[in-house]
N, CA and C atoms as an extended XYZ file, in Angstrom:
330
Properties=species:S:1:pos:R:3:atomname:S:1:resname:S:1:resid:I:1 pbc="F F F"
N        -3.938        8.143       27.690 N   UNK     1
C        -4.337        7.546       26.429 CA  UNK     1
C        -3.966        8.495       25.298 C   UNK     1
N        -2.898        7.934       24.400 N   UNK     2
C        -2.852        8.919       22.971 CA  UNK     2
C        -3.872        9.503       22.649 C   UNK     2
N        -3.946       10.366       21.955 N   UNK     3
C        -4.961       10.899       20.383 CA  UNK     3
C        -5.103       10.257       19.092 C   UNK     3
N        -5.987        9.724       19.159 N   UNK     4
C        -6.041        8.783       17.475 CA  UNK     4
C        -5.625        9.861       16.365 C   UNK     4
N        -5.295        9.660       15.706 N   UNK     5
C        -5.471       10.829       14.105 CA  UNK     5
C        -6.462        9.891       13.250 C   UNK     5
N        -6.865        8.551       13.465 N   UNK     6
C        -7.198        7.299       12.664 CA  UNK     6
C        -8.389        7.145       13.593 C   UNK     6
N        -9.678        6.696       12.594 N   UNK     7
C       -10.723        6.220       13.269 CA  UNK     7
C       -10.568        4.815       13.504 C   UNK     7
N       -11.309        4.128       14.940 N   UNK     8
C       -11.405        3.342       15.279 CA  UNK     8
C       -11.515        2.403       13.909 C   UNK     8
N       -10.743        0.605       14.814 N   UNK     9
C       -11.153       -0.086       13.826 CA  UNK     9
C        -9.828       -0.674       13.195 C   UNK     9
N        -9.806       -1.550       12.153 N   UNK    10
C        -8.505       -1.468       11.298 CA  UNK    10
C        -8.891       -0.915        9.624 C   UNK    10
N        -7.826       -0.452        9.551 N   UNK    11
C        -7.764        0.159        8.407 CA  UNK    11
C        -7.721       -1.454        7.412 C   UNK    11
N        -8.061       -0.969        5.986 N   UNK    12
C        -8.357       -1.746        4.529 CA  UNK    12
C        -6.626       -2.184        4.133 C   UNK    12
N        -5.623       -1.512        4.456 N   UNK    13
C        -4.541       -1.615        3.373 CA  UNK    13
C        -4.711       -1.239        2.285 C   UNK    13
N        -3.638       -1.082        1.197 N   UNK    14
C        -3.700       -0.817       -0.395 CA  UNK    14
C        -2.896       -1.841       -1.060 C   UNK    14
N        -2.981       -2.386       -2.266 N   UNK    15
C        -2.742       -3.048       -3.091 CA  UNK    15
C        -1.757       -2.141       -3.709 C   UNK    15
N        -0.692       -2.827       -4.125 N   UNK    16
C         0.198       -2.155       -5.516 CA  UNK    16
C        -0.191       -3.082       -6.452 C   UNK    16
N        -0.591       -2.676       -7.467 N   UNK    17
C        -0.766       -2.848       -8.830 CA  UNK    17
C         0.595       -3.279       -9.879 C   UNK    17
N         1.220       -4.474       -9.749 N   UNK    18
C         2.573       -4.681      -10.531 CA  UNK    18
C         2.006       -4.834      -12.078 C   UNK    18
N         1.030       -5.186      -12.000 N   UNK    19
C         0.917       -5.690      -13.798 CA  UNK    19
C         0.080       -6.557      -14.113 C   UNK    19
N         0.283       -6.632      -15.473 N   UNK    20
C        -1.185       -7.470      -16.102 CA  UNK    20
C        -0.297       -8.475      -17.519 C   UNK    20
N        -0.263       -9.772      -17.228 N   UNK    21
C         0.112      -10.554      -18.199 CA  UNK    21
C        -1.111      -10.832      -18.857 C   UNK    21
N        -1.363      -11.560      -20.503 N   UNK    22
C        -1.959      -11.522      -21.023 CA  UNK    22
C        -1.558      -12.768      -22.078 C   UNK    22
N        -2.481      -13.184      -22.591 N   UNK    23
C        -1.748      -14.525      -23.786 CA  UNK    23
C        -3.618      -14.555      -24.526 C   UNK    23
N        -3.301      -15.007      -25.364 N   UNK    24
C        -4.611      -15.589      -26.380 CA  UNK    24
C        -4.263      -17.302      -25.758 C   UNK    24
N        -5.521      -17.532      -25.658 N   UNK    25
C        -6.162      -19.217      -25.502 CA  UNK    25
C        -6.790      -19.568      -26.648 C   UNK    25
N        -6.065      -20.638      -27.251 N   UNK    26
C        -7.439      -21.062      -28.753 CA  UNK    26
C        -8.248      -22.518      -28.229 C   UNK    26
N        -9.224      -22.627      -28.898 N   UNK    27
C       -10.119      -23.416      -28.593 CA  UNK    27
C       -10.816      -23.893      -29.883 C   UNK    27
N       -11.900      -25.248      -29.535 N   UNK    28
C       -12.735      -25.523      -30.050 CA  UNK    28
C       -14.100      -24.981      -29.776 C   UNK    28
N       -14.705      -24.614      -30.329 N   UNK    29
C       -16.093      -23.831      -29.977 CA  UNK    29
C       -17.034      -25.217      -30.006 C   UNK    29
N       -17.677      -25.375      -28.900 N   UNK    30
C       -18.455      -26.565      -28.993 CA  UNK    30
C       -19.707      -26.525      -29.712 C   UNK    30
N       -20.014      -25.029      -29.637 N   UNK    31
C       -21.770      -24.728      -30.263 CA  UNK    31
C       -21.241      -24.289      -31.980 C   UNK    31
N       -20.456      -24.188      -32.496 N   UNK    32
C       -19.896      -23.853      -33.771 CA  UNK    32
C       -19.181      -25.251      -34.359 C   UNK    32
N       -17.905      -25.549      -33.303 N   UNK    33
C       -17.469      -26.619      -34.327 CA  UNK    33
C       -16.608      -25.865      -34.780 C   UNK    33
N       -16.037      -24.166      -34.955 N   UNK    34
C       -14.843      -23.615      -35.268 CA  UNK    34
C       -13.917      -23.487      -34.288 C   UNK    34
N       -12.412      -23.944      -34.707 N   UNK    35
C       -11.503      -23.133      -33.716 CA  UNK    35
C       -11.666      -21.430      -33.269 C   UNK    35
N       -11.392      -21.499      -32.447 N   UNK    36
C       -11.920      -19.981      -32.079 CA  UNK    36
C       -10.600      -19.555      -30.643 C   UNK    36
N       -10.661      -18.828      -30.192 N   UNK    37
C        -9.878      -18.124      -29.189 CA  UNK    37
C        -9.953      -16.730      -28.307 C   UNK    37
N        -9.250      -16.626      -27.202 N   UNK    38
C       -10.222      -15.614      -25.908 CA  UNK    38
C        -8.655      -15.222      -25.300 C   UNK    38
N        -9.168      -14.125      -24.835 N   UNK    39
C        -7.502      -13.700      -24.012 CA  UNK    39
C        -7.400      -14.033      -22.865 C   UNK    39
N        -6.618      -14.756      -21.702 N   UNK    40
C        -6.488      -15.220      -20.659 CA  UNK    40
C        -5.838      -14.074      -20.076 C   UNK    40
N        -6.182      -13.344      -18.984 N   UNK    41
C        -5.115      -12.110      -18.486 CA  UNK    41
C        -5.141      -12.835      -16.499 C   UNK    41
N        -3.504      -12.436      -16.460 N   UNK    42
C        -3.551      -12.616      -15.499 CA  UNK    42
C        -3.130      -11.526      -14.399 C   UNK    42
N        -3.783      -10.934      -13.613 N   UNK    43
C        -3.208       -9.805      -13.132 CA  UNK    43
C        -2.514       -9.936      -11.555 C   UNK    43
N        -1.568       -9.065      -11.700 N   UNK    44
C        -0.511       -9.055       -9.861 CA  UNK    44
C        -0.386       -8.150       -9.199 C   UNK    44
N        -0.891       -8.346       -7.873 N   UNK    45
C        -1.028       -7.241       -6.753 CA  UNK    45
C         0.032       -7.695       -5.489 C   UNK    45
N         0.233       -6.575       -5.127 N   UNK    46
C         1.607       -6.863       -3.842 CA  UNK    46
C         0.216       -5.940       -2.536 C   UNK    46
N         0.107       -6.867       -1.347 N   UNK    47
C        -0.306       -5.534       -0.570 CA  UNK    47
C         0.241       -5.422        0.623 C   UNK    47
N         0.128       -4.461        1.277 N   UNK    48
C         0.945       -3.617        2.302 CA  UNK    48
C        -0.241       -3.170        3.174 C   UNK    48
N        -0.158       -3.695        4.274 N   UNK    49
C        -1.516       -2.939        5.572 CA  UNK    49
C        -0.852       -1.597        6.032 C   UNK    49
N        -2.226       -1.322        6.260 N   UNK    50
C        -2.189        0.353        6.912 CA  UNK    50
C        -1.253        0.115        8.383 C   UNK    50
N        -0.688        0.976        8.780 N   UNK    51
C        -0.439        0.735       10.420 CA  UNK    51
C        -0.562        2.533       10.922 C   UNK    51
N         0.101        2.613       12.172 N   UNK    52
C         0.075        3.952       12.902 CA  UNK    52
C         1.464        3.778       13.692 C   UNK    52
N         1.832        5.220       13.619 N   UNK    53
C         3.347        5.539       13.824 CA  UNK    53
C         3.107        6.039       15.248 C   UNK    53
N         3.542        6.169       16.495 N   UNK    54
C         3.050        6.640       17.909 CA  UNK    54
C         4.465        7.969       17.705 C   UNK    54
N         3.803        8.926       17.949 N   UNK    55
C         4.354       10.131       17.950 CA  UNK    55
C         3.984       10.934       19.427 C   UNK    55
N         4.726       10.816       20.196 N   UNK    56
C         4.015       11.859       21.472 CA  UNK    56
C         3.090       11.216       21.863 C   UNK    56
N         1.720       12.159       22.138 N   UNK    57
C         0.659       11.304       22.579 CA  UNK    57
C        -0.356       11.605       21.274 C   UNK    57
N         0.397       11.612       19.920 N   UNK    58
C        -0.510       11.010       18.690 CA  UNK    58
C         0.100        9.754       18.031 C   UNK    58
N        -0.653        9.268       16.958 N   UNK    59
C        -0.564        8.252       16.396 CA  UNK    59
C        -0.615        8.496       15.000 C   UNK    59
N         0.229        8.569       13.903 N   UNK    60
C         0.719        8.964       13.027 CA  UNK    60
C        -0.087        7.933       11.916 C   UNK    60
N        -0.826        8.161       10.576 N   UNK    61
C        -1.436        7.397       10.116 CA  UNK    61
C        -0.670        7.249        9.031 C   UNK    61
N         0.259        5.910        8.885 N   UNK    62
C         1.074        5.811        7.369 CA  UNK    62
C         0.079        4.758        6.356 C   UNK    62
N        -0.548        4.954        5.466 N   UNK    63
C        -1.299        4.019        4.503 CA  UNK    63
C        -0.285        3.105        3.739 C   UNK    63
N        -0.551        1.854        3.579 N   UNK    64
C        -0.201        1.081        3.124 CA  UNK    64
C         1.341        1.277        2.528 C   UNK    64
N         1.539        1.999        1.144 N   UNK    65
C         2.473        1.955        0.217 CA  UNK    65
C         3.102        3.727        0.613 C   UNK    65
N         2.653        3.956        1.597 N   UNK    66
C         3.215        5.283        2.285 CA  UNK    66
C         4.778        5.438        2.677 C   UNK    66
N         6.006        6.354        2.476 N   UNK    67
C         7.287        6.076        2.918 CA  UNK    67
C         7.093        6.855        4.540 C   UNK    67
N         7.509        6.548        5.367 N   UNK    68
C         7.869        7.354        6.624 CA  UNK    68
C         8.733        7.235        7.206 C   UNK    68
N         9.435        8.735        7.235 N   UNK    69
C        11.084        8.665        7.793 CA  UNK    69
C        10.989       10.085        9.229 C   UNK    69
N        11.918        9.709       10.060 N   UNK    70
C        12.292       10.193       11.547 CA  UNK    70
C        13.186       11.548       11.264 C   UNK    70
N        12.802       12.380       11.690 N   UNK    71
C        14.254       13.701       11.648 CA  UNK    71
C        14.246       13.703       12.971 C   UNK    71
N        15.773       13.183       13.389 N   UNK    72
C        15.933       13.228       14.671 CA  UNK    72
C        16.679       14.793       15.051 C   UNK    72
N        16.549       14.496       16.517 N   UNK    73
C        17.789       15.662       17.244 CA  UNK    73
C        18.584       15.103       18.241 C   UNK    73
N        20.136       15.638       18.460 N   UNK    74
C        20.599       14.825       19.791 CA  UNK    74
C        20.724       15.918       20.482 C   UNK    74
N        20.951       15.616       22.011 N   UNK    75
C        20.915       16.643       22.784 CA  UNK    75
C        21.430       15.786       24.024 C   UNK    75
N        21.943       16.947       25.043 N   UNK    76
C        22.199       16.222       26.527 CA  UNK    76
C        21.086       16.001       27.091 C   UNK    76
N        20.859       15.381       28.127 N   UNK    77
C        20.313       15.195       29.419 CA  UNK    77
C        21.037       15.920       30.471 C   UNK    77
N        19.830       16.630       30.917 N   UNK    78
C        20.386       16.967       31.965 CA  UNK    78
C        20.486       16.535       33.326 C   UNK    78
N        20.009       15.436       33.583 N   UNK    79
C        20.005       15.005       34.741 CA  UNK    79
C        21.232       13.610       34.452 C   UNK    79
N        21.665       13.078       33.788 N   UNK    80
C        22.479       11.995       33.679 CA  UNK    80
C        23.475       12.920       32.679 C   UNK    80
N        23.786       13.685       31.676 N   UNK    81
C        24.963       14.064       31.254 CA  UNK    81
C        24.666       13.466       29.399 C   UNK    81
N        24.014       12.572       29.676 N   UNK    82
C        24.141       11.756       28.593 CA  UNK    82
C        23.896       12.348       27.212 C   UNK    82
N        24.579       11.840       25.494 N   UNK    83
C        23.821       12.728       24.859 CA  UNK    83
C        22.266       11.437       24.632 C   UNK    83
N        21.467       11.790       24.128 N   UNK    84
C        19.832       11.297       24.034 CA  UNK    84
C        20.025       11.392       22.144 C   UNK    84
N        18.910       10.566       21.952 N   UNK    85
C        18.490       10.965       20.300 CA  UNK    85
C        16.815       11.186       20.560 C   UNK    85
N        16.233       12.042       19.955 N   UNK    86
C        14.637       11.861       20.318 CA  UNK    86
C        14.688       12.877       18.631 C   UNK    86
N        13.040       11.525       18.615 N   UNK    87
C        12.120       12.082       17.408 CA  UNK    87
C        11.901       13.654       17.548 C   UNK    87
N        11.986       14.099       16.335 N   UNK    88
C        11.332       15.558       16.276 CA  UNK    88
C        10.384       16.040       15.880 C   UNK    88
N        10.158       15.272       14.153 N   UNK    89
C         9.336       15.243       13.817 CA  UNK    89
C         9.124       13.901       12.463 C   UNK    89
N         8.190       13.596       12.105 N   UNK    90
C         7.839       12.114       11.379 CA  UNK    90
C         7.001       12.783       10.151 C   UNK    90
N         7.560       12.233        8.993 N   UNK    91
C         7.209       12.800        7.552 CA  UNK    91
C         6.654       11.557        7.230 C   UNK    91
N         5.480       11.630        6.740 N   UNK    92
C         4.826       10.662        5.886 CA  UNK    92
C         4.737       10.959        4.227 C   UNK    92
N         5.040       10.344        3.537 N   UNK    93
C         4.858       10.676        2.372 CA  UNK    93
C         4.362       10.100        1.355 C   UNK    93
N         3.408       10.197        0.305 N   UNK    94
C         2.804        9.375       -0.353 CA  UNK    94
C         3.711        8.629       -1.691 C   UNK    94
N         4.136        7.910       -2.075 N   UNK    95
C         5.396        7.543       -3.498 CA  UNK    95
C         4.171        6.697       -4.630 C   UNK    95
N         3.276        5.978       -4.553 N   UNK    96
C         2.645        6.322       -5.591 CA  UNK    96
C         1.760        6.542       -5.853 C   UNK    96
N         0.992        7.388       -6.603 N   UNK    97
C        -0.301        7.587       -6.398 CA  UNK    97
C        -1.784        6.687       -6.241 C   UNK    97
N        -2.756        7.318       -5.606 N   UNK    98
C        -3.844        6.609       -5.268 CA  UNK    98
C        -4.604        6.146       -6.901 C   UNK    98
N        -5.117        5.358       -7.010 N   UNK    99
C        -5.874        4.790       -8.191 CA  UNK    99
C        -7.778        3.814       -7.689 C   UNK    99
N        -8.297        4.361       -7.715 N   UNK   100
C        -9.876        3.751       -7.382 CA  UNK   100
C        -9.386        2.139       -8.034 C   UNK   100
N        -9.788        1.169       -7.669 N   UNK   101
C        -9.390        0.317       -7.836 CA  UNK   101
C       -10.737       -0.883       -9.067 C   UNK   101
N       -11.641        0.244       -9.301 N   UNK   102
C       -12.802       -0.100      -10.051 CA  UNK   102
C       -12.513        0.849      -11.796 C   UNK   102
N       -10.859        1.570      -11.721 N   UNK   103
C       -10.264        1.917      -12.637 CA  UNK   103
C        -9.735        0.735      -13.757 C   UNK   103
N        -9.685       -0.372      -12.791 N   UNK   104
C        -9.101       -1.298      -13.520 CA  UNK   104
C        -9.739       -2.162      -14.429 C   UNK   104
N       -11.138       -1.968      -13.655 N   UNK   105
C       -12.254       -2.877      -15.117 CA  UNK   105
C       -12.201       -4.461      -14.546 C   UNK   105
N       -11.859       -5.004      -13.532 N   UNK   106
C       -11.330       -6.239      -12.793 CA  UNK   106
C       -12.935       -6.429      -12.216 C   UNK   106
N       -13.557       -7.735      -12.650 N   UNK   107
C       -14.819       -7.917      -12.421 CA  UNK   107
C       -14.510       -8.369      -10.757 C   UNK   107
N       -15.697       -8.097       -9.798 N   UNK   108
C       -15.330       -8.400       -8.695 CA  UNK   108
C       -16.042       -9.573       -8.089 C   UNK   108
N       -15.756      -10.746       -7.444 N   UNK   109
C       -16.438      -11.876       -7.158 CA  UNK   109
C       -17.644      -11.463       -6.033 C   UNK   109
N       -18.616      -12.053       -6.758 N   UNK   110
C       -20.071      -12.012       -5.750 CA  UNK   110
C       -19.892      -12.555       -3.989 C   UNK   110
């Protein structure tokens, strides 16, 4: 059995944050009787689940919007002649930064 690096369970994923459209809405105010108007925003998220990379007998934890790339090596075999490619080592890397997601001021449904 591998070594977790990741606690049991599935991981949350992360959201990328693309943007926030925005427009004014005008209206009739029903309790006034004046035209009046409110900003309609609409906001866009891309998301990406967590997974695990199997390295040896670990399990490599890439988060969501994480890049992870292979540095291989080739080499013979010695028992067949052959050349082989095998992992060496696995870089995870973070490309954009983490943001609390209660940064955004985005009321959250009950």
């Amino acid at each position: 059995m591998p070594n977790r690096l990741t606690p049991d369970g599935y991981a949350p994923g992360e959201l990328l944050f693309l943007g926030v459209k925005a427009k004014s809405t005008r209206f009739e105010n029903p309790l006034t009787g004046r035209r009046d108007w409110y900003w309609r925003a609409t906001y866009s998220f891309e998301a990406s689940p967590n997974t695990t990379i199997p390295f040896g007998e670990n399990l490599i934890e890439k988060r969501g919007w994480d890049y992870a790339w292979r540095a291989t090596l080739e080499r013979e075999n010695d028992e067949t002649g052959e050349k082989e490619t095998f992992v060496r080592q696995i870089n995870v890397e973070r490309v954009y930064p983490l943001l609390d997601f209660a940064a955004l001021c985005i009321p959250v449904p009950n």
